[in-house]
Amino acid sequence: MAKDGSTAATPAAAATDGTATDGTAAGSGDVARSLELLWGTGERPSRGPKPGLTLDRIVTAAITVADAEGLSAVSMRRISTELGTGTMSLYRYVPGKAELLDLMLDRVLGEPLSSTGPDEGGSGAPADWRVAIDTMARTYRETLRRHPWLLKINQARTVLGPSALRGLELSLTALRSMGLRDAELISVIITVNSFVEGIARTQGDAAEARAQTGLSDEQFWESQHPYLERAMHSGAYPTMAGLAEDAFSNRFDHFTFGLQRLIAGFEALVEERTATRK
């Protein structure tokens, strides 16, 4: 399922040409034009562009570049080079990077939808809300793994396209059986997504640190070992000194542990509400 709820954040400032100054804010361009492109209501170029050039190819090329090199590498000039066409040809299809970002977001957020197994009603949403939450979390984590640049984007004002809305529809359909209020169902989605993003961001930051420093995680912590060992023997940190040797092992599945605790917490709330209604 797609990511559909997000916590509030300060939108990036927009430049005079409508492009986000830092290139990371969704909905910072011409929102009306982005909506036209997302929903297929805008006019298509009738002359001038290179034969074979399409909006779909432009978005695909931009995502490929972002996946490989990060969002900062995405520019209209770079995408035109990847497609072997002039930069001005791209502007016949999309106004600029800010609007292109809106299209990229809707595309990648819609990727898990095709693999969602249909339930008996044919809605495409898991019948059990517990399974739905687990699926929502794991598919979003996989989306972030494929597209780590998503974590660099301010999505406080995401322009909603068909994929984003369908993802939200599937999520709400599956969660409806929880019997919670509508605002609470939205909060469930926000809570799960925020948890996934937190884990993914920590892992992404670690990978970025390894790439920038050339040090493995083992080498980094080994360099601190003499100082930490001395601190543990000082008596100033008795609780930490008493931890098991594998307390910080990277073999522990923090994602599954945390997700299961979230689901257990939601389950307790659902049982409480069910008992109250009896």
Coordinates of C-alpha atoms in Angstrom, one line a residue, residues 129-130 133 175-180 185 188 263-277:
W129 CA -6.8 -5.0 9.3
R130 CA -3.8 -6.5 11.1
I133 CA -1.1 -2.7 8.6
L175 CA -8.8 -0.5 8.2
R176 CA -12.5 0.2 8.3
S177 CA -13.1 -3.0 10.2
M178 CA -11.2 -1.6 13.2
G179 CA -14.3 0.4 14.0
L180 CA -12.4 3.6 14.8
L185 CA -8.1 5.8 11.0
V188 CA -3.3 4.9 12.2
I263 CA -0.3 -3.6 15.9
A264 CA -0.7 -4.9 19.5
G265 CA -1.4 -1.4 20.7
F266 CA -4.0 -0.8 18.0
E267 CA -5.6 -4.2 18.8
A268 CA -5.9 -3.2 22.5
L269 CA -7.7 0.0 21.4
V270 CA -10.1 -1.9 19.0
E271 CA -10.9 -4.4 21.8
E272 CA -11.6 -1.5 24.2
R273 CA -13.9 0.2 21.7
T274 CA -15.7 -3.1 21.0
A275 CA -16.3 -3.8 24.7
T276 CA -17.6 -0.3 25.2
R277 CA -20.2 -0.8 22.4

